[in-house]
Amino acid sequence: MMKQTDPAPITACTISRDVQNFDLLIEDMEAALGEAWGDLGFSEALAFIGQPEAASLEFVAIAIDESDEADLALLGEIIALAQQADIKSILIAEDVSPAALHQLLRKGADEFVPYPLPEGELQAAIDRLKRPAATITAPATSAPLAQTTDGDGVILAVQGLAGGTGATTLAVNLAWELANVEKAKPPQVCLLDFSLQFGSVSTFLDLPRRDVVFEMWSDTDILDEDVFRQALVTFEDKMRVLTAPTDIPPLDMINSEDVTRVLELARSHFDYVIVDMPTTLVQWTEAVLSMCQIYFTTLELDMRSAQNALRVKRALQSEGLPVEKLRYCLNRAPKFTDINGKSRVKRMAESLEIGIELQLPDGGRAVSQSCDHGLPLASSAAKNPLRREIAKLAQSLHALGKDDAEAA
Ligand SMILES: Nc1ncnc2c1ncn2[C@@H]1O[C@H](COP(=O)(O)OP(=O)(O)OP(=O)(O)O)[C@@H](O)[C@H]1O
Ligand SMILES: [Mg+2]
């Protein structure tokens, strides 16, 4: 039943068991297309898509929830048929298992958006469909991954104890400084954005997000060197980066096993693996904590950071996790000359019973400008005090690793 009565051509269709279950989708379709769309049931869609009347369709939005998982085969057929007819498909899914999603994406669905639809996400997906293919998927790099001699690179994780405390800034710039730490024999560096939903590494380095990243996370059983290599993008020939997926994945899409597999693969091919963690503690935080050598946490000199630091420390201790791997980094730390600020840092450390080993200075607007321009500080503001401090950190970490290697 096409609801369209207007002679204007229909450019899109929703396909679902009952579109009334997806009222946000109806709203967003209306906002994006006005009246130029129709609605079909599953079997209607199968019959319609092959017909000449379907030629005006640019895309179909297939909305499903968990009860549709029984009809996966049928859904797969619809997607495949659309693909044959050169019609793009957007999958809109509520509470659908990652395995089912993965299967449908493999059948050729072009975009995935979770339901309830986040503000503006349907429009964003439609816009992406309209972009020429070349800008959606970056050309795959064919360069093989470097093989380190011993296959056990150093894993360094970074997590913010509160949002916006500079975790990503530290992760990105530390990775870049490590990649440049030694001219003669630069270490192989891989930066992993594990902040899957809102990861901003790709923005900070102005890198494209690859569609394969979502696929990689949704099925790590098939993860091998090849899949991993395709998911990575290269930054200035010197560093490999796993960005967050293009589409926001459900929080429970990945578990400790997935994370462990990715880290193992990364560590076997790179000297340094830097992980940008989400701000929240997740089910797989423990996996990263147990595999990494150092777990940096960023905080600022305020109540919010202090309270979170205390809570994180207690949570990890109560689980018997290795809190000794934590390194607290005070970002936007008071200047050397700020006596009052210095004593506040001291009191904070004492009251939390933590050592604040690292203090990162405020680098001013140059830092956020550098992020916005998609460049590491070394390239855009080499003399920035924050950059200097992170470069020093990279040098001392690298020297430490060398000492260990020589001692061994
Ligand atoms: N030391 C600093 N000096 C100046 N600006 C900074 C500094 N550290 C971070 N910033 C700026 O603060 C903003 C937030 O930093 P960033 O995104 O790295 O934090 P985050 O902890 O990763 O945040 P989120 O919780 O969103 O992941 C960015 O615009 C960054 O450029
Ligand atoms: Mg971040």
Short mmCIF file of C-alpha atoms and ligand atoms in Angstrom, two decimals:
data_model
loop_
_atom_site.label_atom_id
_atom_site.label_comp_id
_atom_site.label_asym_id
_atom_site.label_seq_id
_atom_site.Cartn_x
_atom_site.Cartn_y
_atom_site.Cartn_z
CA MET A 1 0.00 0.00 0.00
CA MET A 2 1.79 3.03 -1.23
CA LYS A 3 0.59 5.98 0.77
CA GLN A 4 1.70 8.29 -1.97
CA THR A 5 -1.11 10.09 -3.85
CA ASP A 6 0.90 12.95 -5.27
CA PRO A 7 2.22 12.59 -8.83
CA ALA A 8 5.74 13.53 -7.70
CA PRO A 9 7.97 10.46 -7.98
CA ILE A 10 8.62 8.43 -4.90
CA THR A 11 12.32 8.46 -4.17
CA ALA A 12 12.36 6.25 -1.11
CA CYS A 13 10.43 3.62 0.78
CA THR A 14 10.28 2.36 4.31
CA ILE A 15 10.09 -1.40 4.58
CA SER A 16 8.94 -2.97 7.83
CA ARG A 17 6.51 -5.39 9.42
CA ASP A 18 4.52 -2.43 10.68
CA VAL A 19 5.85 1.07 10.20
CA GLN A 20 3.68 2.30 13.09
CA ASN A 21 6.22 0.65 15.39
CA PHE A 22 8.78 3.13 14.13
CA ASP A 23 7.09 6.48 14.49
CA LEU A 24 10.38 8.34 14.78
CA LEU A 25 11.29 6.95 11.40
CA ILE A 26 8.05 8.28 9.92
CA GLU A 27 8.85 11.71 11.32
CA ASP A 28 12.39 11.68 10.00
CA MET A 29 11.36 10.42 6.57
CA GLU A 30 8.84 13.25 6.36
CA ALA A 31 11.46 15.74 7.42
CA ALA A 32 13.91 14.44 4.82
CA LEU A 33 11.60 13.75 1.90
CA GLY A 34 8.27 15.45 2.47
CA GLU A 35 5.69 13.30 0.71
CA ALA A 36 8.02 11.65 -1.74
CA TRP A 37 8.18 8.31 0.03
CA GLY A 38 6.09 5.23 0.48
CA ASP A 39 5.80 2.32 2.84
CA LEU A 40 5.93 -1.41 2.14
CA GLY A 41 5.64 -4.63 4.10
CA PHE A 42 8.32 -7.29 3.66
CA SER A 43 6.61 -9.40 1.02
CA GLU A 44 5.25 -6.34 -0.76
CA ALA A 45 8.81 -5.08 -0.95
CA LEU A 46 10.01 -8.30 -2.53
CA ALA A 47 7.33 -8.04 -5.20
CA PHE A 48 7.80 -4.31 -5.79
CA ILE A 49 11.54 -3.79 -5.96
CA GLY A 50 12.04 -5.72 -9.18
CA GLN A 51 9.31 -3.78 -11.01
CA PRO A 52 9.84 -0.82 -13.35
CA GLU A 53 7.88 1.46 -10.95
CA ALA A 54 10.67 0.97 -8.45
CA ALA A 55 13.17 2.65 -10.76
CA SER A 56 12.66 6.06 -9.16
CA LEU A 57 13.70 4.74 -5.75
CA GLU A 58 17.01 6.05 -4.46
CA PHE A 59 16.95 4.13 -1.24
CA VAL A 60 14.89 1.95 1.05
CA ALA A 61 14.89 2.24 4.83
CA ILE A 62 14.43 -1.23 6.27
CA ALA A 63 13.23 -1.00 9.86
CA ILE A 64 13.48 -4.08 12.04
CA ASP A 65 13.38 -5.07 15.67
CA GLU A 66 14.26 -8.24 17.52
CA SER A 67 11.07 -10.01 16.51
CA ASP A 68 12.14 -9.75 12.86
CA GLU A 69 15.25 -11.79 13.45
CA ALA A 70 13.21 -14.85 12.54
CA ASP A 71 12.88 -13.41 9.03
CA LEU A 72 16.55 -12.82 8.39
CA ALA A 73 16.57 -14.78 5.15
CA LEU A 74 13.68 -12.75 3.76
CA LEU A 75 15.33 -9.51 4.84
CA GLY A 76 18.56 -10.60 3.23
CA GLU A 77 16.68 -11.21 -0.02
CA ILE A 78 15.15 -7.76 0.04
CA ILE A 79 18.55 -6.17 0.56
CA ALA A 80 20.14 -8.22 -2.20
CA LEU A 81 17.30 -7.41 -4.57
CA ALA A 82 17.63 -3.70 -3.82
CA GLN A 83 21.32 -3.88 -4.50
CA GLN A 84 20.71 -5.53 -7.86
CA ALA A 85 18.25 -2.79 -8.72
CA ASP A 86 20.81 -0.16 -7.74
CA ILE A 87 18.73 0.99 -4.79
CA LYS A 88 20.64 1.77 -1.62
CA SER A 89 19.44 0.36 1.66
CA ILE A 90 19.59 1.78 5.15
CA LEU A 91 19.06 -0.64 7.98
CA ILE A 92 17.24 0.74 11.00
CA ALA A 93 17.43 -1.66 13.87
CA GLU A 94 16.09 -1.79 17.39
CA ASP A 95 17.47 -4.44 19.76
CA VAL A 96 18.75 -6.59 16.95
CA SER A 97 21.67 -8.87 17.77
CA PRO A 98 25.08 -7.99 16.36
CA ALA A 99 25.19 -11.34 14.55
CA ALA A 100 21.94 -10.60 12.72
CA LEU A 101 23.05 -7.08 11.89
CA HIS A 102 26.30 -8.37 10.58
CA GLN A 103 24.57 -10.86 8.35
CA LEU A 104 22.37 -8.16 6.85
CA LEU A 105 25.28 -5.79 6.32
CA ARG A 106 27.05 -8.57 4.52
CA LYS A 107 24.05 -8.99 2.24
CA GLY A 108 24.78 -5.47 1.07
CA ALA A 109 22.95 -3.02 3.33
CA ASP A 110 24.71 0.31 2.83
CA GLU A 111 24.08 2.03 6.11
CA PHE A 112 23.04 1.14 9.61
CA VAL A 113 21.29 3.42 12.08
CA PRO A 114 20.11 2.33 15.52
CA TYR A 115 16.49 2.85 16.55
CA PRO A 116 15.29 4.98 18.38
CA LEU A 117 16.90 7.21 15.78
CA PRO A 118 19.41 9.63 17.22
CA GLU A 119 18.73 13.23 16.22
CA GLY A 120 19.76 13.86 12.64
CA GLU A 121 21.09 10.34 12.03
CA LEU A 122 18.69 9.34 9.27
CA GLN A 123 19.49 12.51 7.36
CA ALA A 124 23.20 11.91 7.90
CA ALA A 125 22.89 8.37 6.53
CA ILE A 126 20.95 9.64 3.51
CA ASP A 127 23.65 12.25 2.89
CA ARG A 128 26.33 9.60 3.06
CA LEU A 129 24.48 7.48 0.49
CA LYS A 130 24.52 10.39 -1.90
CA ARG A 131 28.23 10.89 -1.70
CA PRO A 132 30.22 9.23 -4.46
CA ALA A 133 31.47 5.83 -3.39
CA ALA A 134 35.08 6.95 -3.44
CA THR A 135 34.63 9.22 -0.45
CA ILE A 136 32.64 6.68 1.53
CA THR A 137 35.29 4.01 1.44
CA ALA A 138 38.86 5.12 1.34
CA PRO A 139 41.11 3.17 -0.99
CA ALA A 140 42.37 0.10 0.78
CA THR A 141 46.04 0.24 1.61
CA SER A 142 47.81 -2.77 0.28
CA ALA A 143 50.98 -2.32 2.27
CA PRO A 144 51.46 -5.33 4.50
CA LEU A 145 51.55 -4.76 8.21
CA ALA A 146 54.96 -4.50 9.71
CA GLN A 147 56.05 -7.52 11.65
CA THR A 148 57.89 -6.71 14.83
CA THR A 149 60.69 -9.02 15.74
CA ASP A 150 59.24 -10.49 18.88
CA GLY A 151 55.54 -9.97 18.26
CA ASP A 152 54.84 -8.34 21.57
CA GLY A 153 54.44 -4.62 21.23
CA VAL A 154 53.77 -2.37 24.19
CA ILE A 155 50.10 -1.54 24.81
CA LEU A 156 49.37 1.88 26.29
CA ALA A 157 45.75 2.76 27.08
CA VAL A 158 44.31 6.20 27.78
CA GLN A 159 41.00 6.84 29.51
CA GLY A 160 39.47 10.10 30.66
CA LEU A 161 38.22 10.03 34.25
CA ALA A 162 35.74 12.68 33.19
CA GLY A 163 34.59 13.76 29.73
CA GLY A 164 36.71 16.33 27.96
CA THR A 165 39.77 15.95 30.17
CA GLY A 166 42.05 15.41 27.18
CA ALA A 167 42.26 11.62 26.85
CA THR A 168 42.01 11.64 23.07
CA THR A 169 44.41 14.57 22.78
CA LEU A 170 46.94 12.62 24.83
CA ALA A 171 46.38 9.35 22.94
CA VAL A 172 46.69 10.91 19.49
CA ASN A 173 49.73 13.03 20.28
CA LEU A 174 51.50 10.34 22.28
CA ALA A 175 51.06 7.91 19.38
CA TRP A 176 52.43 10.46 16.94
CA GLU A 177 55.42 11.36 19.14
CA LEU A 178 56.24 7.67 19.49
CA ALA A 179 56.04 7.21 15.73
CA ASN A 180 58.63 9.98 15.42
CA VAL A 181 60.70 9.25 18.49
CA GLU A 182 63.62 7.78 16.62
CA LYS A 183 64.68 8.85 13.16
CA ALA A 184 66.98 5.96 12.35
CA LYS A 185 64.63 3.15 13.24
CA PRO A 186 61.19 4.60 13.92
CA PRO A 187 58.95 2.26 15.91
CA GLN A 188 55.80 0.93 14.26
CA VAL A 189 52.83 2.57 15.91
CA CYS A 190 49.14 1.71 15.84
CA LEU A 191 46.46 3.91 17.37
CA LEU A 192 43.17 2.20 18.20
CA ASP A 193 40.00 4.17 18.84
CA PHE A 194 38.03 1.98 21.24
CA SER A 195 35.67 4.80 22.05
CA LEU A 196 33.31 3.10 19.65
CA GLN A 197 30.28 5.33 19.89
CA PHE A 198 31.76 8.79 19.95
CA GLY A 199 35.37 8.19 19.09
CA SER A 200 37.03 11.32 17.79
CA VAL A 201 40.46 10.10 16.74
CA SER A 202 39.41 10.25 13.09
CA THR A 203 38.39 13.88 13.55
CA PHE A 204 41.59 14.79 15.38
CA LEU A 205 43.65 13.33 12.53
CA ASP A 206 41.23 14.11 9.72
CA LEU A 207 41.02 10.48 8.66
CA PRO A 208 38.19 8.73 6.84
CA ARG A 209 36.22 6.11 8.75
CA ARG A 210 36.09 2.75 7.08
CA ASP A 211 32.92 0.74 6.79
CA VAL A 212 34.89 -2.42 7.46
CA VAL A 213 35.54 -1.26 11.02
CA PHE A 214 31.93 -1.98 11.92
CA GLU A 215 32.12 -5.37 10.26
CA MET A 216 35.34 -6.16 12.02
CA TRP A 217 33.85 -5.47 15.44
CA SER A 218 30.60 -7.26 14.67
CA ASP A 219 32.35 -10.49 13.90
CA THR A 220 35.81 -10.89 15.36
CA ASP A 221 35.64 -14.64 14.69
CA ILE A 222 36.75 -13.87 11.18
CA LEU A 223 39.36 -11.39 12.32
CA ASP A 224 42.71 -12.04 10.75
CA GLU A 225 45.60 -9.94 9.56
CA ASP A 226 43.79 -9.17 6.33
CA VAL A 227 40.59 -7.89 7.89
CA PHE A 228 42.58 -5.90 10.43
CA ARG A 229 44.74 -4.34 7.73
CA GLN A 230 41.70 -3.29 5.75
CA ALA A 231 40.19 -1.67 8.81
CA LEU A 232 43.28 0.47 9.44
CA VAL A 233 44.00 3.78 7.77
CA THR A 234 47.45 5.25 7.46
CA PHE A 235 48.31 8.66 8.84
CA GLU A 236 51.12 10.38 6.95
CA ASP A 237 52.77 7.07 6.09
CA LYS A 238 53.99 6.70 9.64
CA MET A 239 51.20 5.45 11.81
CA ARG A 240 48.23 3.12 11.41
CA VAL A 241 44.91 4.07 12.90
CA LEU A 242 41.78 2.08 13.66
CA THR A 243 39.07 4.73 13.78
CA ALA A 244 35.70 4.31 15.46
CA PRO A 245 33.02 2.86 13.14
CA THR A 246 31.13 5.21 10.83
CA ASP A 247 27.83 4.25 12.42
CA ILE A 248 27.22 4.28 16.12
CA PRO A 249 27.25 0.65 17.23
CA PRO A 250 25.15 -0.58 20.13
CA LEU A 251 27.11 -0.44 23.40
CA ASP A 252 26.96 -4.18 23.87
CA MET A 253 28.26 -4.99 20.43
CA ILE A 254 31.70 -5.88 21.64
CA ASN A 255 32.92 -7.92 24.55
CA SER A 256 36.23 -8.80 26.20
CA GLU A 257 36.95 -11.53 23.71
CA ASP A 258 36.61 -9.18 20.74
CA VAL A 259 38.84 -6.65 22.42
CA THR A 260 41.43 -9.26 23.32
CA ARG A 261 41.58 -10.51 19.74
CA VAL A 262 42.09 -7.05 18.32
CA LEU A 263 44.75 -6.20 20.89
CA GLU A 264 46.61 -9.45 20.31
CA LEU A 265 46.69 -8.88 16.60
CA ALA A 266 47.77 -5.26 17.05
CA ARG A 267 50.50 -6.10 19.48
CA SER A 268 51.90 -8.79 17.23
CA HIS A 269 52.36 -6.32 14.37
CA PHE A 270 53.33 -3.10 16.09
CA ASP A 271 55.91 -1.88 18.57
CA TYR A 272 53.45 0.47 20.24
CA VAL A 273 49.70 0.12 20.43
CA ILE A 274 47.91 3.17 21.83
CA VAL A 275 44.29 2.68 22.84
CA ASP A 276 41.84 5.54 23.25
CA MET A 277 39.27 4.19 25.73
CA PRO A 278 35.72 5.42 26.30
CA THR A 279 35.20 7.62 29.34
CA THR A 280 32.87 5.06 30.91
CA LEU A 281 33.94 1.81 32.51
CA VAL A 282 32.70 -0.96 30.27
CA GLN A 283 32.48 -4.72 30.47
CA TRP A 284 35.76 -5.02 28.57
CA THR A 285 37.75 -2.37 30.46
CA GLU A 286 39.24 -5.22 32.45
CA ALA A 287 40.50 -6.94 29.30
CA VAL A 288 42.37 -3.82 28.22
CA LEU A 289 43.68 -3.19 31.72
CA SER A 290 45.06 -6.68 31.97
CA MET A 291 46.73 -6.61 28.56
CA CYS A 292 48.25 -3.14 28.67
CA GLN A 293 51.56 -2.13 30.21
CA ILE A 294 50.36 1.29 31.30
CA TYR A 295 46.84 2.62 31.70
CA PHE A 296 46.89 6.40 31.61
CA THR A 297 43.91 8.23 33.05
CA THR A 298 43.40 11.92 32.46
CA LEU A 299 41.85 14.20 35.04
CA GLU A 300 41.61 17.86 35.86
CA LEU A 301 41.87 19.77 39.05
CA ASP A 302 38.18 19.76 39.87
CA MET A 303 35.61 17.97 41.98
CA ARG A 304 34.22 15.95 39.12
CA SER A 305 37.60 14.42 38.26
CA ALA A 306 38.46 13.85 41.91
CA GLN A 307 35.25 11.99 42.63
CA ASN A 308 35.49 9.88 39.50
CA ALA A 309 39.11 9.04 40.24
CA LEU A 310 38.12 7.76 43.63
CA ARG A 311 35.23 5.75 42.25
CA VAL A 312 37.26 4.20 39.46
CA LYS A 313 40.05 3.28 41.83
CA ARG A 314 37.62 1.65 44.26
CA ALA A 315 35.77 -0.18 41.50
CA LEU A 316 38.98 -1.65 40.12
CA GLN A 317 40.34 -2.52 43.56
CA SER A 318 37.16 -4.28 44.59
CA GLU A 319 37.48 -6.48 41.51
CA GLY A 320 41.08 -7.23 42.32
CA LEU A 321 42.28 -5.57 39.13
CA PRO A 322 45.81 -4.30 38.65
CA VAL A 323 45.40 -0.67 39.77
CA GLU A 324 49.17 -0.36 39.83
CA LYS A 325 49.04 0.01 36.05
CA LEU A 326 47.12 3.27 36.38
CA ARG A 327 49.05 6.47 35.77
CA TYR A 328 47.17 9.60 36.70
CA CYS A 329 47.77 12.52 34.33
CA LEU A 330 46.63 15.88 35.50
CA ASN A 331 45.67 17.85 32.42
CA ARG A 332 45.55 21.63 32.32
CA ALA A 333 47.79 21.47 35.34
CA PRO A 334 48.63 24.72 37.13
CA LYS A 335 51.80 26.46 36.03
CA PHE A 336 55.06 25.98 37.87
CA THR A 337 54.76 29.50 39.24
CA ASP A 338 51.23 29.00 40.54
CA ILE A 339 51.97 28.20 44.18
CA ASN A 340 48.35 28.06 45.15
CA GLY A 341 47.63 25.68 42.27
CA LYS A 342 50.57 23.47 43.23
CA SER A 343 49.26 23.00 46.71
CA ARG A 344 45.82 22.13 45.38
CA VAL A 345 47.39 19.39 43.26
CA LYS A 346 49.20 18.07 46.28
CA ARG A 347 46.04 18.03 48.37
CA MET A 348 44.11 16.30 45.61
CA ALA A 349 46.70 13.56 45.32
CA GLU A 350 46.81 13.09 49.07
CA SER A 351 43.09 12.95 49.56
CA LEU A 352 42.70 10.41 46.75
CA GLU A 353 45.78 8.50 47.83
CA ILE A 354 47.05 8.51 44.30
CA GLY A 355 50.30 9.63 42.80
CA ILE A 356 49.92 12.24 40.09
CA GLU A 357 52.93 11.29 38.02
CA LEU A 358 52.20 13.35 35.01
CA GLN A 359 51.19 16.94 34.66
CA LEU A 360 50.16 18.27 31.29
CA PRO A 361 50.09 22.04 30.90
CA ASP A 362 47.28 24.00 29.34
CA GLY A 363 48.25 24.53 25.73
CA GLY A 364 45.65 27.19 25.09
CA ARG A 365 43.56 27.53 21.96
CA ALA A 366 46.29 26.17 19.73
CA VAL A 367 45.42 22.70 21.03
CA SER A 368 41.78 22.64 20.05
CA GLN A 369 42.63 24.39 16.78
CA SER A 370 45.15 21.69 16.05
CA CYS A 371 42.47 19.04 16.72
CA ASP A 372 40.03 20.86 14.47
CA HIS A 373 42.58 21.02 11.69
CA GLY A 374 43.16 17.31 11.99
CA LEU A 375 46.83 17.59 12.85
CA PRO A 376 48.96 16.38 15.72
CA LEU A 377 50.51 19.17 17.78
CA ALA A 378 53.97 18.31 16.43
CA SER A 379 52.84 19.40 12.98
CA SER A 380 50.80 22.44 13.87
CA ALA A 381 52.22 23.85 17.09
CA ALA A 382 55.56 22.16 17.70
CA LYS A 383 56.56 24.57 20.43
CA ASN A 384 53.33 24.31 22.35
CA PRO A 385 53.98 23.47 26.03
CA LEU A 386 51.51 20.56 25.90
CA ARG A 387 53.30 19.13 22.89
CA ARG A 388 56.67 19.41 24.60
CA GLU A 389 55.41 17.53 27.62
CA ILE A 390 53.89 14.73 25.54
CA ALA A 391 57.08 14.46 23.49
CA LYS A 392 59.06 14.09 26.71
CA LEU A 393 56.69 11.37 27.84
CA ALA A 394 57.17 9.53 24.55
CA GLN A 395 60.94 9.75 24.85
CA SER A 396 60.99 8.45 28.38
CA LEU A 397 58.63 5.58 27.54
CA HIS A 398 60.75 4.66 24.57
CA ALA A 399 63.98 4.85 26.57
CA LEU A 400 62.39 2.67 29.23
CA GLY A 401 61.48 0.04 26.67
CA LYS A 402 65.02 0.04 25.30
CA ASP A 403 66.54 -0.37 28.75
CA ASP A 404 64.26 -3.31 29.36
CA ALA A 405 65.19 -4.85 26.05
CA GLU A 406 68.88 -4.48 26.81
CA ALA A 407 68.49 -5.84 30.31
CA ALA A 408 66.66 -8.89 28.99
N1 LIG B 1 46.21 20.63 27.84
C1 LIG B 1 45.31 21.16 27.02
N2 LIG B 1 45.40 22.46 26.67
C2 LIG B 1 44.48 23.03 25.86
N3 LIG B 1 43.44 22.39 25.32
C3 LIG B 1 43.29 21.09 25.62
C4 LIG B 1 44.21 20.41 26.47
N4 LIG B 1 43.82 19.12 26.59
C5 LIG B 1 42.70 19.01 25.84
N5 LIG B 1 42.37 20.16 25.25
C6 LIG B 1 41.20 20.44 24.39
O1 LIG B 1 40.05 20.04 25.13
C7 LIG B 1 39.09 19.43 24.29
C8 LIG B 1 38.73 18.05 24.83
O2 LIG B 1 39.85 17.21 24.70
P1 LIG B 1 39.71 15.68 24.30
O3 LIG B 1 38.71 15.47 23.25
O4 LIG B 1 41.08 15.17 24.09
O5 LIG B 1 39.15 15.09 25.67
P2 LIG B 1 38.55 13.63 25.94
O6 LIG B 1 38.86 13.33 27.36
O7 LIG B 1 39.03 12.69 24.91
O8 LIG B 1 37.02 13.94 25.74
P3 LIG B 1 35.81 12.92 25.50
O9 LIG B 1 35.24 12.70 26.83
O10 LIG B 1 34.92 13.70 24.60
O11 LIG B 1 36.39 11.70 24.85
C9 LIG B 1 39.70 19.40 22.90
O12 LIG B 1 39.19 20.49 22.17
C10 LIG B 1 41.18 19.58 23.15
O13 LIG B 1 41.78 20.25 22.07
MG MG B 2 37.98 11.27 23.73
#
